[in-house]
């Protein structure tokens, strides 16, 4: 079996850029998913990768067959090339390049999560995963949030990126979008108890940064 062994291969270089440079992800409108579970989640959501790199000895045969059936370019690489492209110290042995999902902006959304200046990728991914599990209609990212397509966010999100719309917006845009819902802000010294809110009503919930809480514009 022939394997790609050059770090100068054009596709290898593209993956490395997408893994390490937010600007490259935005310009290319592409992201990298690592691991069998994330790739299968994306395939289940009808997302088709542009191509997939893999280590034959570490990748399940049924995943390769699934990709082959869709006509996806599936390319074997050496351990060195996989380590170069991977965002983790222990690569999972398979990664694919997908388009960043185009957000489907829901009309009349009644459950809106707004994240303000969330900087930790793991926290961002956890919030997205929780929002997807809770059937939130849309997640809106205010300015100064970490890139939602950061590799660590994607891992922590565990497929949430393909199960709910994620929008990035200014505070002016957020205010216009949330005109018809009750807006709540999570605050340790707030005067409304969580349990006192009727969450059956249309709402938007703002959660602020880990270190400083919600910013002035959110208030």
Short mmCIF file of C-alpha atoms in Angstrom, two decimals:
data_model
loop_
_atom_site.label_atom_id
_atom_site.label_comp_id
_atom_site.label_asym_id
_atom_site.label_seq_id
_atom_site.Cartn_x
_atom_site.Cartn_y
_atom_site.Cartn_z
CA UNK A 1 0.00 0.00 0.00
CA UNK A 2 1.31 3.41 -0.97
CA UNK A 3 1.27 6.03 1.76
CA UNK A 4 1.75 9.78 1.67
CA UNK A 5 5.03 10.43 3.45
CA UNK A 6 5.84 14.02 2.49
CA UNK A 7 5.01 16.90 4.80
CA UNK A 8 5.08 19.11 1.70
CA UNK A 9 2.07 17.39 0.14
CA UNK A 10 -0.51 20.10 -0.67
CA UNK A 11 -3.33 18.42 1.23
CA UNK A 12 -1.12 17.71 4.22
CA UNK A 13 -0.14 21.38 4.32
CA UNK A 14 -3.80 22.42 4.09
CA UNK A 15 -4.75 20.22 7.05
CA UNK A 16 -1.89 21.62 9.12
CA UNK A 17 -3.00 25.18 8.36
CA UNK A 18 -6.63 24.42 9.21
CA UNK A 19 -5.56 22.86 12.50
CA UNK A 20 -3.34 25.74 13.59
CA UNK A 21 -4.70 28.94 12.00
CA UNK A 22 -8.20 30.33 12.66
CA UNK A 23 -7.77 32.66 9.70
CA UNK A 24 -7.19 29.71 7.38
CA UNK A 25 -10.38 28.05 8.61
CA UNK A 26 -12.37 31.22 7.95
CA UNK A 27 -10.87 31.87 4.53
CA UNK A 28 -11.25 28.27 3.37
CA UNK A 29 -14.57 27.72 5.20
CA UNK A 30 -13.28 24.31 6.19
CA UNK A 31 -12.56 22.43 9.41
CA UNK A 32 -10.75 19.25 10.42
CA UNK A 33 -12.41 16.43 12.35
CA UNK A 34 -10.23 13.86 14.08
CA UNK A 35 -11.31 10.43 15.19
CA UNK A 36 -13.82 7.78 14.17
CA UNK A 37 -16.66 9.10 16.30
CA UNK A 38 -16.56 12.70 15.07
CA UNK A 39 -16.27 11.65 11.44
CA UNK A 40 -19.18 9.23 11.79
CA UNK A 41 -21.24 11.94 13.51
CA UNK A 42 -20.60 14.27 10.58
CA UNK A 43 -21.50 11.56 8.06
CA UNK A 44 -24.72 10.85 10.00
CA UNK A 45 -25.53 14.57 9.64
CA UNK A 46 -25.18 14.26 5.84
CA UNK A 47 -21.84 16.06 5.76
CA UNK A 48 -19.40 14.79 3.12
CA UNK A 49 -15.66 15.24 3.63
CA UNK A 50 -13.44 16.57 0.88
CA UNK A 51 -10.89 13.90 1.75
CA UNK A 52 -9.77 11.73 4.67
CA UNK A 53 -6.28 10.77 5.84
CA UNK A 54 -5.86 7.59 7.85
CA UNK A 55 -3.50 5.03 9.33
CA UNK A 56 -4.67 1.63 7.98
CA UNK A 57 -3.60 -0.27 11.08
CA UNK A 58 -5.64 1.99 13.38
CA UNK A 59 -8.78 2.81 11.42
CA UNK A 60 -11.86 0.53 11.45
CA UNK A 61 -12.52 -1.10 8.10
CA UNK A 62 -16.23 -0.25 8.23
CA UNK A 63 -15.46 3.49 8.32
CA UNK A 64 -13.21 3.20 5.26
CA UNK A 65 -15.93 1.23 3.47
CA UNK A 66 -18.52 3.86 4.38
CA UNK A 67 -16.32 6.62 2.98
CA UNK A 68 -15.49 4.63 -0.15
CA UNK A 69 -19.21 4.10 -0.78
CA UNK A 70 -19.64 7.88 -0.87
CA UNK A 71 -16.77 8.35 -3.29
CA UNK A 72 -14.59 10.16 -0.75
CA UNK A 73 -10.84 10.29 -1.36
CA UNK A 74 -9.38 8.14 1.44
CA UNK A 75 -5.61 8.43 1.64
CA UNK A 76 -3.19 6.41 3.76
CA UNK A 77 -0.35 8.31 5.44
CA UNK A 78 2.69 7.50 7.53
CA UNK A 79 2.82 7.90 11.30
CA UNK A 80 5.04 10.95 10.89
CA UNK A 81 2.57 12.69 8.60
CA UNK A 82 -0.36 11.90 10.90
CA UNK A 83 1.52 13.28 13.92
CA UNK A 84 2.30 16.45 11.94
CA UNK A 85 -1.35 17.01 11.08
CA UNK A 86 -2.93 15.95 14.37
CA UNK A 87 -3.85 18.42 17.10
CA UNK A 88 -3.30 15.80 19.82
CA UNK A 89 -0.19 14.16 21.24
CA UNK A 90 -1.75 10.75 20.64
CA UNK A 91 -3.35 10.91 17.16
CA UNK A 92 -6.49 8.83 16.72
CA UNK A 93 -5.36 7.63 13.32
CA UNK A 94 -7.96 9.22 11.06
CA UNK A 95 -8.96 12.78 10.19
CA UNK A 96 -11.05 14.44 7.54
CA UNK A 97 -11.56 17.88 6.02
CA UNK A 98 -15.18 19.08 5.97
CA UNK A 99 -16.92 22.31 5.03
CA UNK A 100 -17.90 24.53 7.95
CA UNK A 101 -21.68 24.10 8.18
CA UNK A 102 -23.71 27.01 6.88
CA UNK A 103 -25.88 28.13 9.82
CA UNK A 104 -29.59 27.67 9.30
CA UNK A 105 -30.95 30.75 11.04
CA UNK A 106 -34.22 29.59 12.60
CA UNK A 107 -37.22 31.90 12.41
CA UNK A 108 -39.15 32.42 15.63
CA UNK A 109 -36.50 30.71 17.75
CA UNK A 110 -37.78 30.30 21.31
CA UNK A 111 -34.69 28.85 23.01
CA UNK A 112 -31.54 30.87 22.38
CA UNK A 113 -28.19 30.45 24.11
CA UNK A 114 -25.86 33.47 23.87
CA UNK A 115 -22.21 32.99 24.81
CA UNK A 116 -20.20 36.07 25.74
CA UNK A 117 -16.38 36.03 25.58
CA UNK A 118 -16.04 32.30 26.25
CA UNK A 119 -12.32 31.78 25.72
CA UNK A 120 -11.64 28.22 26.86
CA UNK A 121 -12.12 25.75 23.98
CA UNK A 122 -13.13 22.91 26.28
CA UNK A 123 -15.79 25.03 27.95
CA UNK A 124 -17.10 26.23 24.61
CA UNK A 125 -17.40 22.67 23.33
CA UNK A 126 -19.14 21.52 26.51
CA UNK A 127 -21.70 24.33 26.23
CA UNK A 128 -22.39 23.49 22.59
CA UNK A 129 -22.77 19.80 23.43
CA UNK A 130 -25.14 20.61 26.30
CA UNK A 131 -27.17 22.99 24.12
CA UNK A 132 -27.58 20.31 21.47
CA UNK A 133 -28.68 17.77 24.08
CA UNK A 134 -31.21 20.27 25.48
CA UNK A 135 -32.66 20.95 22.01
CA UNK A 136 -31.75 24.63 22.08
CA UNK A 137 -32.85 26.27 18.82
CA UNK A 138 -29.68 28.25 18.18
CA UNK A 139 -26.40 29.23 19.84
CA UNK A 140 -25.21 32.79 19.24
CA UNK A 141 -21.57 33.69 19.85
CA UNK A 142 -20.95 37.29 20.83
CA UNK A 143 -17.61 38.97 20.02
CA UNK A 144 -14.44 37.75 21.77
CA UNK A 145 -15.48 34.09 21.93
CA UNK A 146 -12.95 31.44 20.98
CA UNK A 147 -13.21 30.19 17.39
CA UNK A 148 -16.00 27.57 17.50
CA UNK A 149 -14.13 25.49 14.91
CA UNK A 150 -10.95 25.28 16.97
CA UNK A 151 -9.90 21.58 17.09
CA UNK A 152 -10.34 21.43 20.87
CA UNK A 153 -13.85 22.91 20.61
CA UNK A 154 -14.75 20.34 17.96
CA UNK A 155 -13.53 17.46 20.13
CA UNK A 156 -15.34 18.73 23.22
CA UNK A 157 -18.48 19.46 21.20
CA UNK A 158 -18.73 15.79 20.18
CA UNK A 159 -20.71 16.45 17.01
CA UNK A 160 -22.83 19.35 18.31
CA UNK A 161 -21.60 21.55 15.46
CA UNK A 162 -23.69 19.46 13.05
CA UNK A 163 -26.79 19.25 15.25
CA UNK A 164 -27.61 22.90 15.94
CA UNK A 165 -27.09 26.28 14.26
CA UNK A 166 -24.13 28.30 15.54
CA UNK A 167 -24.12 32.00 14.70
CA UNK A 168 -21.45 34.63 15.30
CA UNK A 169 -22.94 38.10 15.74
CA UNK A 170 -22.38 41.61 17.06
CA UNK A 171 -24.33 42.79 20.09
CA UNK A 172 -26.45 45.00 17.84
CA UNK A 173 -27.39 41.97 15.74
CA UNK A 174 -28.07 39.95 18.87
CA UNK A 175 -30.39 42.65 20.23
CA UNK A 176 -32.37 42.68 16.99
CA UNK A 177 -32.57 38.88 16.90
CA UNK A 178 -33.87 38.62 20.48
CA UNK A 179 -36.58 41.29 20.36
CA UNK A 180 -39.45 38.86 20.94
CA UNK A 181 -38.04 36.74 23.77
CA UNK A 182 -37.34 37.16 27.48
CA UNK A 183 -33.61 37.76 27.97
CA UNK A 184 -31.86 36.37 31.04
CA UNK A 185 -28.25 36.75 32.11
CA UNK A 186 -26.51 34.13 34.24
CA UNK A 187 -24.99 35.97 37.22
CA UNK A 188 -23.86 34.75 40.62
CA UNK A 189 -25.45 37.77 42.29
CA UNK A 190 -28.59 38.00 40.17
CA UNK A 191 -31.98 38.75 41.72
CA UNK A 192 -34.05 36.13 39.87
CA UNK A 193 -33.69 32.51 40.93
CA UNK A 194 -33.22 29.98 38.11
CA UNK A 195 -36.12 27.91 39.41
CA UNK A 196 -38.45 30.93 39.36
CA UNK A 197 -38.25 31.26 35.57
CA UNK A 198 -40.86 29.60 33.38
CA UNK A 199 -38.56 28.10 30.76
CA UNK A 200 -41.56 27.12 28.64
CA UNK A 201 -41.75 30.74 27.51
CA UNK A 202 -39.52 32.01 24.70
CA UNK A 203 -36.13 32.94 26.15
CA UNK A 204 -32.53 33.88 25.48
CA UNK A 205 -29.91 33.06 28.10
CA UNK A 206 -26.58 34.91 28.19
CA UNK A 207 -23.62 33.11 29.77
CA UNK A 208 -20.48 35.16 30.28
CA UNK A 209 -16.79 34.41 30.38
CA UNK A 210 -15.23 32.00 32.85
CA UNK A 211 -13.10 34.63 34.56
CA UNK A 212 -15.17 37.82 34.44
CA UNK A 213 -18.76 36.87 33.75
CA UNK A 214 -20.83 38.75 31.20
CA UNK A 215 -19.41 41.98 29.82
CA UNK A 216 -20.90 45.46 29.95
CA UNK A 217 -22.50 45.15 26.50
CA UNK A 218 -24.37 42.04 27.60
CA UNK A 219 -25.89 43.95 30.49
#
